[in-house]
C-alpha positions as semicolon CSV with decimal commas, in nm:
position;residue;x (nm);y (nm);z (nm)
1;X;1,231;3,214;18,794
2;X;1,150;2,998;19,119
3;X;1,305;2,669;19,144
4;X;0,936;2,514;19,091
5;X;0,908;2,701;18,793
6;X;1,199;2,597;18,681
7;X;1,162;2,207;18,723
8;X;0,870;2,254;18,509
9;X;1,024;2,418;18,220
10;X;1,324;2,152;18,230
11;X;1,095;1,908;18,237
12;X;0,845;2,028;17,950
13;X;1,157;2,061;17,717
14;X;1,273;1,704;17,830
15;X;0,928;1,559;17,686
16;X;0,958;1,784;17,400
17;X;1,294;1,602;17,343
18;X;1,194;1,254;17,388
19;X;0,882;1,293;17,166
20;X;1,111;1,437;16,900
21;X;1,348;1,150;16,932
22;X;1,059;0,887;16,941
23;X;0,931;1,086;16,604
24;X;1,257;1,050;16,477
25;X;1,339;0,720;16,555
26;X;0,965;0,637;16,376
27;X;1,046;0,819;16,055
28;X;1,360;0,658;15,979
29;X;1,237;0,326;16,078
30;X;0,967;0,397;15,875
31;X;1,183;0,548;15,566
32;X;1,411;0,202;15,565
33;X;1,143;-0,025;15,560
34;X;1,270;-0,307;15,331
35;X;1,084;-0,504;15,018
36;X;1,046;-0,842;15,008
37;X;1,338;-1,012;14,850
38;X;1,304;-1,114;14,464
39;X;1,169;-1,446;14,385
40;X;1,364;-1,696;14,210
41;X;1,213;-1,844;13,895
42;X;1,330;-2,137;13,686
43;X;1,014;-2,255;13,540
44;X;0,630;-2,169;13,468
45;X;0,417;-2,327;13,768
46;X;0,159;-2,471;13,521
47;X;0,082;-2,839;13,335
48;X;0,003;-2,618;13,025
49;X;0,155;-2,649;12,739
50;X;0,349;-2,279;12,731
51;X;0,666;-2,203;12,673
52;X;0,900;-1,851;12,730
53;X;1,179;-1,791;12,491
54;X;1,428;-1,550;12,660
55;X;1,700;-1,394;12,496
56;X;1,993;-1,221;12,708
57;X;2,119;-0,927;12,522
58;X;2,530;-0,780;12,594
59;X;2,689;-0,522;12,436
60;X;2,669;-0,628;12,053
61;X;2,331;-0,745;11,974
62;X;2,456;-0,894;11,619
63;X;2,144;-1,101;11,636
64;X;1,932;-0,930;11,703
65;X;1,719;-0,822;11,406
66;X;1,758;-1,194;11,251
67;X;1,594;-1,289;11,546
68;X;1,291;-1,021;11,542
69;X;1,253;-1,107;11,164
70;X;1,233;-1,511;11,313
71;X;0,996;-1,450;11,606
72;X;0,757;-1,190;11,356
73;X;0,735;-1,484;11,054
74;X;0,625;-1,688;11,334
75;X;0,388;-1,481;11,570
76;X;0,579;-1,538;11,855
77;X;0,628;-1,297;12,128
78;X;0,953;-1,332;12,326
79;X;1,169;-1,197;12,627
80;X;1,471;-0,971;12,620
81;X;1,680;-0,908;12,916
82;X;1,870;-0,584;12,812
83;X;2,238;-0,474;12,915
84;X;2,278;-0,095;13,013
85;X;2,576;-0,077;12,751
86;X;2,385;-0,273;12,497
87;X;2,130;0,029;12,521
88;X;2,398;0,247;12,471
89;X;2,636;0,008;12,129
90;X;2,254;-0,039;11,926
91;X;1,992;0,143;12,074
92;X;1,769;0,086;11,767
93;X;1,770;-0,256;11,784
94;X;1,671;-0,218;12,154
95;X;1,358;0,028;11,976
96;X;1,286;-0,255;11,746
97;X;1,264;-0,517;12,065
98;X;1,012;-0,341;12,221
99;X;0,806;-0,151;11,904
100;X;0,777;-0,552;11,789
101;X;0,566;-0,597;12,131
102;X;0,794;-0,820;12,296
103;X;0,889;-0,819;12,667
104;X;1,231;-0,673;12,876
105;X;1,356;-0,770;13,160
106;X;1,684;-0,632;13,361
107;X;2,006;-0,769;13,281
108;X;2,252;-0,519;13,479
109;X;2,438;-0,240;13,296
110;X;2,784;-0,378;13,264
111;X;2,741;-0,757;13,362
112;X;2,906;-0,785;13,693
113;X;2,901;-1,071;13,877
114;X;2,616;-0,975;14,117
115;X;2,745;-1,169;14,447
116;X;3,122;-0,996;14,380
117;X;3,010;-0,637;14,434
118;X;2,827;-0,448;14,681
119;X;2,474;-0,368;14,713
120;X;2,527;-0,012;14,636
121;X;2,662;-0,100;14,327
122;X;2,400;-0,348;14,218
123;X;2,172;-0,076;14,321
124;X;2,351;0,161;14,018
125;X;2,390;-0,108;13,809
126;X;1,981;-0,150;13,851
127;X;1,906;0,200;13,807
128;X;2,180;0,277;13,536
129;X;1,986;0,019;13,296
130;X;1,598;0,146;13,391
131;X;1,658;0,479;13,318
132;X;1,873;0,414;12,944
133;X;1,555;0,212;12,857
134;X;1,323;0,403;13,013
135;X;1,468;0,717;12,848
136;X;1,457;0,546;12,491
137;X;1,134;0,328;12,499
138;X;0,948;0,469;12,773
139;X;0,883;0,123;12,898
140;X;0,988;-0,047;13,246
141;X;1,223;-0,320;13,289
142;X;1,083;-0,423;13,583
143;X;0,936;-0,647;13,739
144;X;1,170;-0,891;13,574
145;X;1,559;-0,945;13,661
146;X;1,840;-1,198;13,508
147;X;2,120;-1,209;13,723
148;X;2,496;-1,216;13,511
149;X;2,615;-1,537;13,490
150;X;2,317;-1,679;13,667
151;X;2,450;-1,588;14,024
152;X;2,294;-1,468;14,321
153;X;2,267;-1,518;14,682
154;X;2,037;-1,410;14,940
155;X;2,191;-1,034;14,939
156;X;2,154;-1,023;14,574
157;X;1,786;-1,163;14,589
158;X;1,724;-0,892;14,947
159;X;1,901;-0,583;14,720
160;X;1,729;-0,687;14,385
161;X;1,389;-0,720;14,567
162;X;1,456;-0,356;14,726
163;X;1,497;-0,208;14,422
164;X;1,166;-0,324;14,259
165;X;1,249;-0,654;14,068
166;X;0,967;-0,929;14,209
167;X;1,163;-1,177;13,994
168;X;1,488;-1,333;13,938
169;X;1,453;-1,529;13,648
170;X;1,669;-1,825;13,565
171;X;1,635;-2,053;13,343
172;X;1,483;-2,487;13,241
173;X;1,691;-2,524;12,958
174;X;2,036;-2,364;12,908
175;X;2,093;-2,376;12,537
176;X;2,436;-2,242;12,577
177;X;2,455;-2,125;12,274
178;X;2,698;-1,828;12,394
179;X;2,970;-2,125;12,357
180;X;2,916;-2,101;11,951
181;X;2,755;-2,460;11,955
182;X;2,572;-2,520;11,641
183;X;2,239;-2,463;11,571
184;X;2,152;-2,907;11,564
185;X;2,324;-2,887;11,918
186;X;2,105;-2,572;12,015
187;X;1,780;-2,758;11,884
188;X;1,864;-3,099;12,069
189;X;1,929;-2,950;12,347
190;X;1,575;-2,798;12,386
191;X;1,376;-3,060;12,226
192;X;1,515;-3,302;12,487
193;X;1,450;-3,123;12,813
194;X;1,120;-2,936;12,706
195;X;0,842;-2,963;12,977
196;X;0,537;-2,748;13,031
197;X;0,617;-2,380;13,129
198;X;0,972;-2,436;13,042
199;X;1,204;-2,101;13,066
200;X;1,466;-2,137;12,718
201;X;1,783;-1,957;12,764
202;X;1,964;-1,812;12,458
203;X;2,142;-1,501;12,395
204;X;2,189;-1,206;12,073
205;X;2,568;-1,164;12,034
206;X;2,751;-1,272;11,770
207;X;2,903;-1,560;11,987
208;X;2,573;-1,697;11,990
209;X;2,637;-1,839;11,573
210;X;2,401;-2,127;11,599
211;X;2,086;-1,902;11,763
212;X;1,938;-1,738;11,403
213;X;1,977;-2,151;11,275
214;X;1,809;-2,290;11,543
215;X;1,530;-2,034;11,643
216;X;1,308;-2,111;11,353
217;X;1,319;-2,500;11,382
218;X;1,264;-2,458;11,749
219;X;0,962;-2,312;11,680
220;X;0,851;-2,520;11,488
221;X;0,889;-2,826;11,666
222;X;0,723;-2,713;11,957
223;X;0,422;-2,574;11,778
224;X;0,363;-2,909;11,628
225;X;0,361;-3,046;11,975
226;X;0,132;-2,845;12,099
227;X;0,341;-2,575;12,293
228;X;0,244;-2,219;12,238
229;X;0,478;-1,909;12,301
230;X;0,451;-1,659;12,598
231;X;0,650;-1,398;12,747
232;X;0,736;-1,374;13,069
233;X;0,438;-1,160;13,205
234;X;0,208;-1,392;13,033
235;X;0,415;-1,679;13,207
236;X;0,358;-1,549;13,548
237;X;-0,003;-1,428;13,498
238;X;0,129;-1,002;13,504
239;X;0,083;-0,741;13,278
240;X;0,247;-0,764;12,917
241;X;0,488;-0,561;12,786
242;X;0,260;-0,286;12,725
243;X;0,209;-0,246;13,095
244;X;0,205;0,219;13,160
245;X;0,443;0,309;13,389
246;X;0,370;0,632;13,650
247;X;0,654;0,823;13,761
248;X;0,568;0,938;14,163
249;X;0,558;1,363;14,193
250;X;0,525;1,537;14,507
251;X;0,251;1,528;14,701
252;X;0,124;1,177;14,526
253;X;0,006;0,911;14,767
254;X;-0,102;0,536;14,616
255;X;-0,439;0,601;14,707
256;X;-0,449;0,922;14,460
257;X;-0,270;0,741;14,209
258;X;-0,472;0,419;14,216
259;X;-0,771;0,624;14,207
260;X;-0,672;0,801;13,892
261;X;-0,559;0,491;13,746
262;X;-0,922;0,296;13,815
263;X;-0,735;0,057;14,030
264;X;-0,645;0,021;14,384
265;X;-0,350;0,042;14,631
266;X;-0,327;-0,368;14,699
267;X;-0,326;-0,447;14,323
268;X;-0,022;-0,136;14,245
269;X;0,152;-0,291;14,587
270;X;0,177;-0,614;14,499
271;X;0,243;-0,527;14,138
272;X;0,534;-0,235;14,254
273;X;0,634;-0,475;14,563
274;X;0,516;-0,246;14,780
275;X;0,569;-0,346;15,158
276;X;0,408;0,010;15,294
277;X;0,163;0,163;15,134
278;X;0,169;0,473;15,262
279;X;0,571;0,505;15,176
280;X;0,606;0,604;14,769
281;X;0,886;0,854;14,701
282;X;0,950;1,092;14,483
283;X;1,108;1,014;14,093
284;X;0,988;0,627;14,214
285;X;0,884;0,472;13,860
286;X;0,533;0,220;13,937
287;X;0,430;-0,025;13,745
288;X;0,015;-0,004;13,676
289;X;-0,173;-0,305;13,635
290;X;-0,258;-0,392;13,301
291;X;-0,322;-0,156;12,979
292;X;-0,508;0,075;13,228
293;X;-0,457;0,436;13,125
294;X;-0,539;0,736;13,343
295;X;-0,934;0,796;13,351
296;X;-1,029;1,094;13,062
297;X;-1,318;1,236;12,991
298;X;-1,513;1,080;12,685
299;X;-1,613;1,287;12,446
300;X;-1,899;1,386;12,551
301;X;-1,737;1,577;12,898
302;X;-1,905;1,903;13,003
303;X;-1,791;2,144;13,220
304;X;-1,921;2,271;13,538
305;X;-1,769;2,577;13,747
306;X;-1,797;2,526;14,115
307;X;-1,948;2,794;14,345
308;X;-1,946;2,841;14,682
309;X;-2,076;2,562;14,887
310;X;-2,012;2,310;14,631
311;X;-1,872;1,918;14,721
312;X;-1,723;1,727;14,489
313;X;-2,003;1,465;14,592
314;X;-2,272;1,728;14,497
315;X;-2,161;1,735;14,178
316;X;-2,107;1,396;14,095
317;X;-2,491;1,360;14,221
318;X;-2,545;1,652;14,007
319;X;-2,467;1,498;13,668
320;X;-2,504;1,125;13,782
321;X;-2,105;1,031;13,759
322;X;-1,907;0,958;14,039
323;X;-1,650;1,157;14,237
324;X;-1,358;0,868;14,158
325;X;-1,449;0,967;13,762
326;X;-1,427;1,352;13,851
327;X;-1,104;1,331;14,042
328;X;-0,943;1,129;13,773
329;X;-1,079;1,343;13,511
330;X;-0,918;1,706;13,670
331;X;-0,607;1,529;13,845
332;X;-0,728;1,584;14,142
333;X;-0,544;1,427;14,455
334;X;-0,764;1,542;14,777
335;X;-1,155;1,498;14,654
336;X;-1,226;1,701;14,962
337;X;-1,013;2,015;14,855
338;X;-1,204;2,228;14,526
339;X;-1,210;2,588;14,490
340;X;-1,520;2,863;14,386
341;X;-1,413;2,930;14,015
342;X;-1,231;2,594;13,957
343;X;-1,366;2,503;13,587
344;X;-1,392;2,061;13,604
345;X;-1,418;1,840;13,324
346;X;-1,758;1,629;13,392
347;X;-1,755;1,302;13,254
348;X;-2,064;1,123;13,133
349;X;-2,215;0,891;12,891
350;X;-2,530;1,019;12,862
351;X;-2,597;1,410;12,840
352;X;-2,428;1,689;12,785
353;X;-2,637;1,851;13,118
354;X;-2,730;1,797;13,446
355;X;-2,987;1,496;13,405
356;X;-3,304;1,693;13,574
357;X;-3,591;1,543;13,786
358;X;-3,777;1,857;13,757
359;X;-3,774;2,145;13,537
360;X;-3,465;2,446;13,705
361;X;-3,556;2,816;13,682
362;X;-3,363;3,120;13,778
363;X;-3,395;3,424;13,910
364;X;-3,191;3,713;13,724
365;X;-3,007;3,902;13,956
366;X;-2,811;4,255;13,921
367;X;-2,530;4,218;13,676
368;X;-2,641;3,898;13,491
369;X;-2,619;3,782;13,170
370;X;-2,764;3,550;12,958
371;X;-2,399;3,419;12,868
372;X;-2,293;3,393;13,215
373;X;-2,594;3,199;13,330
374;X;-2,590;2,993;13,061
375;X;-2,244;2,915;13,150
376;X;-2,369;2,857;13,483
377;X;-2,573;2,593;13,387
378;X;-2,388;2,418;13,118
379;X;-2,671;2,512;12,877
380;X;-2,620;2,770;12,576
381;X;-2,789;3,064;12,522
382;X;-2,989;2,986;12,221
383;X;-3,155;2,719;12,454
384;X;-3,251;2,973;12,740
385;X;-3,404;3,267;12,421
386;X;-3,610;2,937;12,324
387;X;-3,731;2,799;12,639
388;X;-3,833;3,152;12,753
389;X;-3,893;3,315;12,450
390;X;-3,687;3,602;12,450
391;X;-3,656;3,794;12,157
392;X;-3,341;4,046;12,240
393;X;-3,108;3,782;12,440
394;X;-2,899;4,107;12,522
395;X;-3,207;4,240;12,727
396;X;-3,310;4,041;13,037
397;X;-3,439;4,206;13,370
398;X;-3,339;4,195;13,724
399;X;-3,606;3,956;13,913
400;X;-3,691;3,819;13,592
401;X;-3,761;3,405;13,650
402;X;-3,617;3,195;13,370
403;X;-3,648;2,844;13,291
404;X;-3,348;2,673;13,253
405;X;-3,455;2,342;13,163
């Protein structure tokens, strides 16, 4: 190789190298991008007369089902922030939380004091909790966070943020009722320092004596002044507790998801915290925007087989639907990617076929049969013997010109 040559090849495979590098250098920029950090909350931003009862649960729960049976006799929906080894000491209690319809929140698995360990750890700690009560409930604890103890700092609100949790939520009116303060104590203490969208603090352990005592005449008193009971979705405008949850697969993008979900990438970032939409990985749990479920076909869904040629927009034209509806419908991801044979589910409202503008025919060709081409169609063959009146549907003829509809 001449020395020209040479200086050309070295300097190719530099390039190579520094594009690679660049690439690189992209990607894992790209791969650490950061969330905002969670958003400290001590009260409802609102003159109206609301009010969220929050309950932190630890690793007894004594409490617990005196309080259910309280907030039920009263129609009042509450918040429970829920300990990983509470999950674990009365995990039917923790069933009977959220079967009841009231709302979770994140309350750390062992109660560490969050600005004494390190972020790896409040990362497990995080986790730990979401998957014990998404593994017995099926519900999310997130968007929602209580920090042990009440502490946090700007690394706890940066690592908490990360991991999902839009909120840290604190508290208006400490009842401190873990103290074993009596329930007249407990009561005073709210009916004092009640305000519009005021956050109550109050707990479900046995320490917490005077909580079953006071609960009741709590609500009471604020119901005859007016106040009415939310949770801490409701609170903050977000979806209840009955908010679906969508567990990222491979190959998933937002834009696929959002579509199946008849919603759209802003709304599932700023629900999911989302900093960069296009960066959604694998086993990542989302929150979807209200009671949404995944689009299905009604029950009046046909099918159609797609041939050669065929778009997904052509067939959404076809039987007067839409190709968001279709993709949703047959889980599709890429709306430009069908194959010849692929049966989908059609959804529609209105008719089982193809609406026509003019009356479709069809020319028999070698090998046909009334059953396939009536599959073809979407039709039956009774239909086709009637609208041509055949009399042996076994015995059509090649060239023979049918009227499909």
């Amino acid at each position: 190789m001449n020395t020209k040559n040479r200086r050309k090849l070295i300097s190719r495979s530099v390039g190579i190298v520094i594009t690679f590098l660049l690439a690189l250098s992209s990607i894992l920029t790209f791969s650490t991008a950061a969330a905002a950090p969670a958003q400290t909350i001590t009260k409802g931003n609102t003159t109206e007369k609301v009010v969220a009862l929050t309950f932190d649960d630890g690793s007894d729960g004594t409490n617990i089902n005196n309080i259910l049976q309280t907030l039920s006799t009263h129609n009042v929906k509450a918040t429970f922030f829920l300990s990983g080894v509470g999950i674990n000491n009365h995990p039917q209690t923790i069933k009977n939380i959220v079967n009841q319809g009231h709302a979770i929140g994140n309350h750390s698995y062992t109660h560490p004091d969050f600005t004494k360990i390190s972020a790896t750890e409040m990362r497990s700690q995080l986790q730990r909790t979401e998957t014990a009560v998404l593994n017995l409930t099926g519900k999310t604890t997130k968007p929602f966070f209580r920090p042990p103890f009440g502490a946090y700092n700007s690394s706890v609100l940066q690592t908490v943020g990360d991991a999902g949790y839009r909120y840290s939520v604190m508290w208006t009116i400490d009842t401190i009722d873990w103290t074993g303060n009596s329930s007249s104590d407990i009561v005073n203490r709210v009916m004092t320092r009640i305000t519009p969208g005021a956050i109550i603090l109050m707990h479900t352990g046995a320490g917490a004596k005077g909580t079953p005592a006071a609960l009741p005449t709590i609500i009471t008193r604020l119901k005859g002044l007016g106040y009415r009971f939310v949770t801490m979705s409701q609170l903050m405008n977000l979806p209840t507790s009955s908010t679906r949850t969508y567990t990222v697969k491979a190959g998933d993008t937002l834009y696929a998801i959002a579509l199946r979900y008849n919603t759209t990438v802003a709304r599932l970032a700023q629900l999911n915290n989302i900093t960069n939409t296009s960066l959604i990985r694998v086993g990542q749990v989302l929150i979807l925007p209200g009671t949404t479920t995944p689009t299905t076909p009604p029950s009046t869904t046909v099918t159609y087989t797609v041939k050669a040629g065929d778009t997904l927009s052509a067939i959404a034209a076809r039987y007067n639907t839409t190709v968001a509806r279709i993709a949703a419908a047959n889980n599709i991801t890429n709306v430009n990617l069908i194959r010849v044979g692929q049966v989908l589910k059609i959804p529609t409202t209105t008719s089982t076929t193809p609406p026509p503008t003019t009356t479709v025919t069809y020319t028999v060709k070698a090998g046909d049969t009334l059953y396939a081409i009536a599959l073809r169609y979407n039709t039956t063959v009774a239909r086709l013997v009637a609208a041509n009146n055949i009399s042996n549907p076994n015995l059509i003829s090649v060239g023979q010109r049918l009227i499909i509809r």
